[in-house]
PDB file of C-alpha atoms and ligand atoms in Angstrom:
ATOM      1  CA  UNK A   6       9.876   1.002  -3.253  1.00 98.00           C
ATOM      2  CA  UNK A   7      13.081   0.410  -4.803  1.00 99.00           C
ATOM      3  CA  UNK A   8      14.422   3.389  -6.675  1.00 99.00           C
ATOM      4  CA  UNK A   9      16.736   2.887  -9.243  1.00 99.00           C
ATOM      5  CA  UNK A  10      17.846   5.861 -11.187  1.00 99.00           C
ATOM      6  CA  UNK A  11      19.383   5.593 -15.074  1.00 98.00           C
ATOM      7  CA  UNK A  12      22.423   6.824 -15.905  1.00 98.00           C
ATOM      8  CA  UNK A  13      21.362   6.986 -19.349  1.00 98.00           C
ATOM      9  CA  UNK A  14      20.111  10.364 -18.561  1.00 98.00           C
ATOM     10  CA  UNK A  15      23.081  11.883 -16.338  1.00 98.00           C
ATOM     11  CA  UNK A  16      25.580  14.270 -17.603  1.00 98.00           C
ATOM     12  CA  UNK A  17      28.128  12.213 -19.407  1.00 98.00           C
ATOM     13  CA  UNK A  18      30.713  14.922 -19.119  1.00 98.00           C
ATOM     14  CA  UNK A  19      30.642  14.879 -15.507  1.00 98.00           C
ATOM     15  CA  UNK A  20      29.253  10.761 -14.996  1.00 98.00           C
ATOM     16  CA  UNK A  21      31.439  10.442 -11.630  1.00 98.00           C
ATOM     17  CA  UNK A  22      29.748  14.012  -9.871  1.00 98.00           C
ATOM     18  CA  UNK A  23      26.118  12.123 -10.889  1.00 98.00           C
ATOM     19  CA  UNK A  24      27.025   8.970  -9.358  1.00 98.00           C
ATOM     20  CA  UNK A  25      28.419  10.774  -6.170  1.00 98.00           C
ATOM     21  CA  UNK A  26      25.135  12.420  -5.971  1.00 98.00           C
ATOM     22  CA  UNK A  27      23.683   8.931  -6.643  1.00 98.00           C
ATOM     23  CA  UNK A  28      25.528   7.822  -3.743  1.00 98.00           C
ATOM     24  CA  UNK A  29      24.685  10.333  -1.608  1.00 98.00           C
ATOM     25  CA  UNK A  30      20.781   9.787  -1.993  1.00 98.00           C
ATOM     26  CA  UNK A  31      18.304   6.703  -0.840  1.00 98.00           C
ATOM     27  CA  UNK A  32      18.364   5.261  -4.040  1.00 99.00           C
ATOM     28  CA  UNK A  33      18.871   1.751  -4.083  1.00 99.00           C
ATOM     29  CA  UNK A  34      20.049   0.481  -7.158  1.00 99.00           C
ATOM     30  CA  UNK A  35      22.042   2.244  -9.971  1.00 99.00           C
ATOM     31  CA  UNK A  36      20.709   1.651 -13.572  1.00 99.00           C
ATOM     32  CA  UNK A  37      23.284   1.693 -16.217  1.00 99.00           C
ATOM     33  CA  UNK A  38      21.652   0.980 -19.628  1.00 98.00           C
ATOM     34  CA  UNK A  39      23.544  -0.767 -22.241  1.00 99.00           C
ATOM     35  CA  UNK A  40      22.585  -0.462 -26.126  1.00 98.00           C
ATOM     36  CA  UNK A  41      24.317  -1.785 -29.238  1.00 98.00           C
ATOM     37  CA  UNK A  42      22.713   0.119 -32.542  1.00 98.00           C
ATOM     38  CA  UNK A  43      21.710  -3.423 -33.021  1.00 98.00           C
ATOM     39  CA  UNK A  44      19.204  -4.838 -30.434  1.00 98.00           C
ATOM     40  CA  UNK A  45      17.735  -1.121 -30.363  1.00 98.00           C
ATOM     41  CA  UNK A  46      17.889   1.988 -32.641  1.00 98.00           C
ATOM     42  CA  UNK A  47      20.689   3.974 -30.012  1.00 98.00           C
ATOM     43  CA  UNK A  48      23.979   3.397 -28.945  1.00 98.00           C
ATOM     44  CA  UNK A  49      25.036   4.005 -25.541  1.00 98.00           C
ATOM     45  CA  UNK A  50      27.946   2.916 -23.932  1.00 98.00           C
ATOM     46  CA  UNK A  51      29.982   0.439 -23.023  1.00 98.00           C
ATOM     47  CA  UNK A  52      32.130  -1.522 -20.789  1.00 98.00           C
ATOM     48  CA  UNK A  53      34.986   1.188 -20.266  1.00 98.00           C
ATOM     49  CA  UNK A  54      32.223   3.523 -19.278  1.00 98.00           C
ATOM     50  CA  UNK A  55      30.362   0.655 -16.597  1.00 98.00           C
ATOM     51  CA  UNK A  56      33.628  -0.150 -15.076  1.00 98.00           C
ATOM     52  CA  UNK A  57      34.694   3.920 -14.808  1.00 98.00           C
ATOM     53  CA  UNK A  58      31.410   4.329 -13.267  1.00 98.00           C
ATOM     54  CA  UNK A  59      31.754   1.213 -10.905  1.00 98.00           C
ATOM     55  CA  UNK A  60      35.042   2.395  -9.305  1.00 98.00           C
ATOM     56  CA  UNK A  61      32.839   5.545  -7.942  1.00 98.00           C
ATOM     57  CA  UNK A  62      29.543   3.637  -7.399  1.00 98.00           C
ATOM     58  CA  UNK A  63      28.661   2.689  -3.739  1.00 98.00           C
ATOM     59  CA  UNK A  64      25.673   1.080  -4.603  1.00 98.00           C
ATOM     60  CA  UNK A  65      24.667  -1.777  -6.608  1.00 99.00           C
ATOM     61  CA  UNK A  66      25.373  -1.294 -10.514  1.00 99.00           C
ATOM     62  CA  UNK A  67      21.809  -2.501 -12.340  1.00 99.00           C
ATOM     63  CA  UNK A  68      22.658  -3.632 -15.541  1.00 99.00           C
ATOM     64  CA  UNK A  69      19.982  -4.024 -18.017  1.00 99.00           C
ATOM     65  CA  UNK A  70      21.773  -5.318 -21.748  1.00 99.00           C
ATOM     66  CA  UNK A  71      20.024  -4.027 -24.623  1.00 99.00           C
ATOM     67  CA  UNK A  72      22.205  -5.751 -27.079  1.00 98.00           C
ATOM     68  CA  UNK A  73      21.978  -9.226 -28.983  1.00 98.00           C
ATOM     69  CA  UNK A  74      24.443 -12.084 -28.067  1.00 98.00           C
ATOM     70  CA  UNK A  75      24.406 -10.788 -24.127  1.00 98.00           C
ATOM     71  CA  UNK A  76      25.968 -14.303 -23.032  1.00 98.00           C
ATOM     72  CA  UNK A  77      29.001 -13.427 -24.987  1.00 98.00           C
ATOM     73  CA  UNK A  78      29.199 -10.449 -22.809  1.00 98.00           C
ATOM     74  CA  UNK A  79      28.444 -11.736 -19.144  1.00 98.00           C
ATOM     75  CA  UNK A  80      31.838 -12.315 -17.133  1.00 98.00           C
ATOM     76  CA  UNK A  81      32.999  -8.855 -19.081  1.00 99.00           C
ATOM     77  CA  UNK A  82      30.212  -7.002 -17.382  1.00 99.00           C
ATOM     78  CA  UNK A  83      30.595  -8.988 -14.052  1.00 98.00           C
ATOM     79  CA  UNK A  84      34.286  -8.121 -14.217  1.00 98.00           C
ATOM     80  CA  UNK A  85      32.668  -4.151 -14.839  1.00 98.00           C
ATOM     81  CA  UNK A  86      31.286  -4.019 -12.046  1.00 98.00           C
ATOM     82  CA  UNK A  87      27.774  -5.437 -12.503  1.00 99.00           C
ATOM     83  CA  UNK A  88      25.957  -6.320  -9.392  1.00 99.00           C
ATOM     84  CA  UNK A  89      22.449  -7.317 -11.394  1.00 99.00           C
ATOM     85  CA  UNK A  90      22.283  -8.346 -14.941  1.00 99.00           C
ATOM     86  CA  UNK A  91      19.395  -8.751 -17.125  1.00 99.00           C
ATOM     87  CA  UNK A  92      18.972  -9.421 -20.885  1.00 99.00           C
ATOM     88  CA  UNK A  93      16.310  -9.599 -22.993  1.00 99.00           C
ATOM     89  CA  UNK A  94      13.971 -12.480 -23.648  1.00 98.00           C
ATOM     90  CA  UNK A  95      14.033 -11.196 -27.101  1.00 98.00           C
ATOM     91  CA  UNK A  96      17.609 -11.550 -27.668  1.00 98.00           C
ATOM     92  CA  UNK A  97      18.004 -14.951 -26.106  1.00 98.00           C
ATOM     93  CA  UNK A  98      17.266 -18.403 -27.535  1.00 98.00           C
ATOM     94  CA  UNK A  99      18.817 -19.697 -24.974  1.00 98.00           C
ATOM     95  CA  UNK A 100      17.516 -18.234 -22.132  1.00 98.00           C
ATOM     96  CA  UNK A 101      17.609 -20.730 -19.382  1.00 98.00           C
ATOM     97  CA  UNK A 102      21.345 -21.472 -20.198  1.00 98.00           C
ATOM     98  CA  UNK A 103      21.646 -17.778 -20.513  1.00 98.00           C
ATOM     99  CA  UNK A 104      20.489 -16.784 -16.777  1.00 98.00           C
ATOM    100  CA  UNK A 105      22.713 -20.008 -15.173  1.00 98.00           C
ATOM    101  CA  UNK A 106      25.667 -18.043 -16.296  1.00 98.00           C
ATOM    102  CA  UNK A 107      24.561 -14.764 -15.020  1.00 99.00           C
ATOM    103  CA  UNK A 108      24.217 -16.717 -11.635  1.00 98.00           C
ATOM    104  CA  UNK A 109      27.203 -18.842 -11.871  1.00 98.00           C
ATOM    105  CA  UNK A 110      29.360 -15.846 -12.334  1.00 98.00           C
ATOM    106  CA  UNK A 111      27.841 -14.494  -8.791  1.00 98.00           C
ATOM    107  CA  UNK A 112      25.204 -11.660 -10.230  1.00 99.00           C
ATOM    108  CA  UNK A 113      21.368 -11.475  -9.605  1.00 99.00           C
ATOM    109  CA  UNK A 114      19.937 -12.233 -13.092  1.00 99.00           C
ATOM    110  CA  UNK A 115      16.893 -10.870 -14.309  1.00 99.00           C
ATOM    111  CA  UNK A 116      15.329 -10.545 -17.887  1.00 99.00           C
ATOM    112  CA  UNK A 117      13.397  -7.861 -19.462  1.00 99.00           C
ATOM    113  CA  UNK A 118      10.390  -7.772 -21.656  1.00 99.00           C
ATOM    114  CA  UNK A 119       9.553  -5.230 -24.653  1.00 98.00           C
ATOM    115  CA  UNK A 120       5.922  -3.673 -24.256  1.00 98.00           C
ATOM    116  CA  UNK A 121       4.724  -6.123 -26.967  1.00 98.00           C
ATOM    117  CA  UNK A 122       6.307  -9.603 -25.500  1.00 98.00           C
ATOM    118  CA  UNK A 123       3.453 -11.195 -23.145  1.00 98.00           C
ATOM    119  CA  UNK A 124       3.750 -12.025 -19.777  1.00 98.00           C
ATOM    120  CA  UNK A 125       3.088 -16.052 -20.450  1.00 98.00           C
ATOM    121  CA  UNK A 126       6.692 -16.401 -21.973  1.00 98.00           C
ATOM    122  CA  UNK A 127       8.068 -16.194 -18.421  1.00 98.00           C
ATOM    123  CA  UNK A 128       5.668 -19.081 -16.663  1.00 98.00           C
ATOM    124  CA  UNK A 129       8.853 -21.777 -17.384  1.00 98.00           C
ATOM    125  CA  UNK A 130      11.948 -19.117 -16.118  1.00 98.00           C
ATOM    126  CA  UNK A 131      10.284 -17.491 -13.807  1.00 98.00           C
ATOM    127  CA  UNK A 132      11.354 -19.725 -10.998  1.00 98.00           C
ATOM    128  CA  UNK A 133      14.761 -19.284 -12.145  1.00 98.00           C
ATOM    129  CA  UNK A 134      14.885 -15.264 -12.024  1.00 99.00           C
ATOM    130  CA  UNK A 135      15.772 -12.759  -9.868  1.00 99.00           C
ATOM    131  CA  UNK A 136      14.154  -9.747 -11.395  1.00 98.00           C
ATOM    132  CA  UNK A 137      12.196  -9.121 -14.279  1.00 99.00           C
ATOM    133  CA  UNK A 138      12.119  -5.911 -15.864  1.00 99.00           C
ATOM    134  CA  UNK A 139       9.019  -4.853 -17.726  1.00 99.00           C
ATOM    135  CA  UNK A 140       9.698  -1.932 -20.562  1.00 99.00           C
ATOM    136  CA  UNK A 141       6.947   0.447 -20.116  1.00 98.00           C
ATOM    137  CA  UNK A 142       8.725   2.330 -23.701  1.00 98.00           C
ATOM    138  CA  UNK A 143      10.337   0.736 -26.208  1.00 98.00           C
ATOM    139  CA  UNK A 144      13.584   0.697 -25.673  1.00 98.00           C
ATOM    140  CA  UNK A 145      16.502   2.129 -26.941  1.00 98.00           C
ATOM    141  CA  UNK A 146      16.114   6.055 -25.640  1.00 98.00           C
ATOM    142  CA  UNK A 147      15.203   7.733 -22.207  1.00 97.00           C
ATOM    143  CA  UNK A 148      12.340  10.197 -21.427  1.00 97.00           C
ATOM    144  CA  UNK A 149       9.805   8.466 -23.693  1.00 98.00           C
ATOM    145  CA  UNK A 150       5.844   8.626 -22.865  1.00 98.00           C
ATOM    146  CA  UNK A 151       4.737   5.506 -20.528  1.00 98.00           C
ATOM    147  CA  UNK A 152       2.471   2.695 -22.337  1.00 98.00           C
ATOM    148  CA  UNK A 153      -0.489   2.347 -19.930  1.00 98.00           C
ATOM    149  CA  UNK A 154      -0.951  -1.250 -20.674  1.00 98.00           C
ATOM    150  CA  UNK A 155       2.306  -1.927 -18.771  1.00 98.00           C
ATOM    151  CA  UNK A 156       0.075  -1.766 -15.499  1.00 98.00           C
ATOM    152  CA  UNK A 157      -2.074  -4.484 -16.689  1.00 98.00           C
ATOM    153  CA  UNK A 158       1.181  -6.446 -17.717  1.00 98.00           C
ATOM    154  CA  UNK A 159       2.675  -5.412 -13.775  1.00 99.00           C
ATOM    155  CA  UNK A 160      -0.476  -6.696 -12.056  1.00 98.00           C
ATOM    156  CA  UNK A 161      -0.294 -10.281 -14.792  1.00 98.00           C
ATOM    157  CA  UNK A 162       3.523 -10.569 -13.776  1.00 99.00           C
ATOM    158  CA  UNK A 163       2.478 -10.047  -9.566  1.00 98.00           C
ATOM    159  CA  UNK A 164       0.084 -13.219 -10.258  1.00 98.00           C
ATOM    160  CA  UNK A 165       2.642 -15.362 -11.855  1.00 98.00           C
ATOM    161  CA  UNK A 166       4.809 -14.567  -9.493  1.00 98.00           C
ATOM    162  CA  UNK A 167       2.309 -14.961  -6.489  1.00 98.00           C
ATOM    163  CA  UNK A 168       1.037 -18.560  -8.220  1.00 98.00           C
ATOM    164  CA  UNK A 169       4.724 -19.929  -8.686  1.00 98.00           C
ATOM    165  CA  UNK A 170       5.624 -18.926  -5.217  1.00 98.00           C
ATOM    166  CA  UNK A 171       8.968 -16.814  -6.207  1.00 98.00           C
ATOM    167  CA  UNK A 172      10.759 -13.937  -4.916  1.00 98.00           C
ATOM    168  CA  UNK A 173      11.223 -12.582  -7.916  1.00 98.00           C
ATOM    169  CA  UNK A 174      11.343  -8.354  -7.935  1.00 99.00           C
ATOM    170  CA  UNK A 175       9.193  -6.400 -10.352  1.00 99.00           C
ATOM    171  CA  UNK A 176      11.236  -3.854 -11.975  1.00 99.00           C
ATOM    172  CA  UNK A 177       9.419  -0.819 -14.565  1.00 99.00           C
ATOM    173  CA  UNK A 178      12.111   0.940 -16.650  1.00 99.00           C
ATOM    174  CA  UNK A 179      10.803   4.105 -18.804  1.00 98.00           C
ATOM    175  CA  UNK A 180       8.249   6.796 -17.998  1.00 98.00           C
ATOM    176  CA  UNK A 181       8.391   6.396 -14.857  1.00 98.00           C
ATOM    177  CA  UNK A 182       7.421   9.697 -12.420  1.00 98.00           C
ATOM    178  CA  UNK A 183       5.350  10.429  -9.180  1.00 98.00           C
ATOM    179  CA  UNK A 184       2.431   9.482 -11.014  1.00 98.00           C
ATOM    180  CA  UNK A 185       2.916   6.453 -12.977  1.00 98.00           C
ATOM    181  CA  UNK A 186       4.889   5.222  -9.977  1.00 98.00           C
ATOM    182  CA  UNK A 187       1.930   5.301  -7.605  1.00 98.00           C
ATOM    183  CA  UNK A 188      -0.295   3.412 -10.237  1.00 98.00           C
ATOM    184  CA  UNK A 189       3.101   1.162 -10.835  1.00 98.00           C
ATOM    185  CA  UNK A 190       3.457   0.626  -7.110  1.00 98.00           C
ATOM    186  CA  UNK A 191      -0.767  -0.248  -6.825  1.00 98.00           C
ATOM    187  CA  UNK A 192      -0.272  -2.627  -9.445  1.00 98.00           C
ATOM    188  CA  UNK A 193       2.852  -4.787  -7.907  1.00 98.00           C
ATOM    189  CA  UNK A 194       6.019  -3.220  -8.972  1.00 99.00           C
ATOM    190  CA  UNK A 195       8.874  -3.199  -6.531  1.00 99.00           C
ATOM    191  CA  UNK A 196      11.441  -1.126  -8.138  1.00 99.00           C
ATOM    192  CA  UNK A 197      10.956   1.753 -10.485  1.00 99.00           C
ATOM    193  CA  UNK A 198      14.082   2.710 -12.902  1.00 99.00           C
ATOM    194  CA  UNK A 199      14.259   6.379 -13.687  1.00 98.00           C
ATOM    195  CA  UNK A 200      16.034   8.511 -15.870  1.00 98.00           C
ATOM    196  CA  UNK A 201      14.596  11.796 -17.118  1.00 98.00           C
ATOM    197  CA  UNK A 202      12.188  12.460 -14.049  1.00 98.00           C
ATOM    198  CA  UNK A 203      15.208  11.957 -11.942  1.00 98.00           C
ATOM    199  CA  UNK A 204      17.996  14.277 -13.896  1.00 98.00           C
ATOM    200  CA  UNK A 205      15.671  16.698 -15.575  1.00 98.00           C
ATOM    201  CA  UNK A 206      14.690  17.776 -12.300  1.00 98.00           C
ATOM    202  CA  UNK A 207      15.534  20.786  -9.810  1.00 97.00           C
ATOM    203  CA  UNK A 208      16.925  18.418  -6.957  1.00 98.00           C
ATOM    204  CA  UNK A 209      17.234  14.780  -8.278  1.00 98.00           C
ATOM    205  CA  UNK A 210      18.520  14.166  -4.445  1.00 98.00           C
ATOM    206  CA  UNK A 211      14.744  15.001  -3.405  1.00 98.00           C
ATOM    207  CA  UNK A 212      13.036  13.027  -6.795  1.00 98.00           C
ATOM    208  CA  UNK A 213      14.451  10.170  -5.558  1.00 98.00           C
ATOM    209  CA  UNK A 214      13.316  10.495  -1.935  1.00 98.00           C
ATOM    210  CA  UNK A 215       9.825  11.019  -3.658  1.00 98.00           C
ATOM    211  CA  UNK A 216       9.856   7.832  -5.621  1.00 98.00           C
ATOM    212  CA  UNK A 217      11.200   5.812  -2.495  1.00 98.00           C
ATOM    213  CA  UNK A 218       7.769   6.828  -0.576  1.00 98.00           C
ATOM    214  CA  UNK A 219       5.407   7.003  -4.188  1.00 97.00           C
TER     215      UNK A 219
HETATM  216  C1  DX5 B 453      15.230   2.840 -22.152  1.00 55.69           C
HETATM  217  C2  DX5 B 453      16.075   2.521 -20.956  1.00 55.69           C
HETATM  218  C3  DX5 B 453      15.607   3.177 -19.733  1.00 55.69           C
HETATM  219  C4  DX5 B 453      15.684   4.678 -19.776  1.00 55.69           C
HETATM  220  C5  DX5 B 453      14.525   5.203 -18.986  1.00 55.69           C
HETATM  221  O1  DX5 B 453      15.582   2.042 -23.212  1.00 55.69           O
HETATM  222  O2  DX5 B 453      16.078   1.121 -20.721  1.00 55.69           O
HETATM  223  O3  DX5 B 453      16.280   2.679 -18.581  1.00 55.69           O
HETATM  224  O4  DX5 B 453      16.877   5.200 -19.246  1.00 55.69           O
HETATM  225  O5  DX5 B 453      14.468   6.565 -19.158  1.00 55.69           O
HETATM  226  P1  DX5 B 453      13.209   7.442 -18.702  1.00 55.69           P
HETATM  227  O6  DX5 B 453      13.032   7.207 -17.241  1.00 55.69           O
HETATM  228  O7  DX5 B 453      13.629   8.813 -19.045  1.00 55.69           O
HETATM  229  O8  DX5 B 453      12.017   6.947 -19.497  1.00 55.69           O
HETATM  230 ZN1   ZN B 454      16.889   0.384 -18.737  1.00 55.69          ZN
END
């Protein structure tokens, strides 16, 4: 499994000691959650903030945009730091267009789905897409309770993906622990963001080991 822990739950007064431990652990991926006020009800942080954390980062920085207009902001995050960058199918018209210039500019590109946007709106893009990540909360705030129906939506996604013949990674951001990752991991997903389960904990060091084997 690939583990992918959120910053959006670190310490924000101390973001470069929580990447080091980040870097320092067998996670895979780092999440860094974007929000405008405007896409979602929360504001997060920025570009200042992804680049700061990128000079520490040793592993991949996993961008997910929560914000409308994310093509005006591509080459800005790529030039952050990004390593992956995904925007939402909600806040795209343009999609297609949208996820040539996440490519062109050298980043895996991936979109993300809201808990109510079905599953069929990917069968033209999915060909085109490197991840997709499924919201399993709405999104706009960590440590939310995980919408069971997202399994269904994991196992439709593993079909579409299996009948189109694509390598494209499943990716479950929000609720995410031990035990929604084992039902996450049954149904198809190959990477699991989390925030809370990871930062709330004792030893996030040894959460993360325990989602890398769920
Ligand atoms: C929610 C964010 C998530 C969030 C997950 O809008 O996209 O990445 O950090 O947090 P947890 O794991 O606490 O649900
Ligand atoms: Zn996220």
């Amino acid at each position: 499994m690939i583990v992918s822990p959120s910053l959006l739950a670190a310490d924000f007064a101390n973001l470069q000691r929580d990447v080091e431990m980040l870097n320092a652990s067998v996670a895979d991926w780092i999440h860094v959650d974007i929000m405008d006020g405007n896409f979602v009800p929360n504001i997060s942080f920025g570009l200042p903030v992804c680049e700061a954390v990128a000079k520490h980062a040793k592993k991949p920085l996993d961008v997910h945009l929560m914000i409308v207009n994310p093509e005006k902001y591509l080459e800005s995050f790529k030039k952050a730091g990004a390593a992956h960058i995904s925007v939402h199918i909600e806040a795209c018209p343009h999609l297609h267009r949208t996820i040539q210039q996440i490519k062109e500019l050298g980043c895996k590109a991936g979109v993300a789905l809201n808990p109510h946007t079905p599953i069929s709106q990917l069968e033209d893009i999915i060909s085109d897409l490197d991840l997709v990540i499924l919201m399993s909360v709405n999104p706009g705030f960590g440590g939310q309770r995980f919408i069971h129906q997202s399994l269904e939506k994991t196992e439709k996604l593993k079909n579409l993906i299996l009948q189109k013949n694509t390598k494209t990674l499943i990716e479950i951001d929000g609720g995410v622990n031990l035990e929604t990752g084992k039902l996450l991991k049954n149904a198809g997903a190959d990477a699991l963001v989390a925030g809370n389960f990871v930062f709330s904990s004792q030893s996030p060091i040894d959460v993360i080991k325990l989602l890398k084997v769920v």
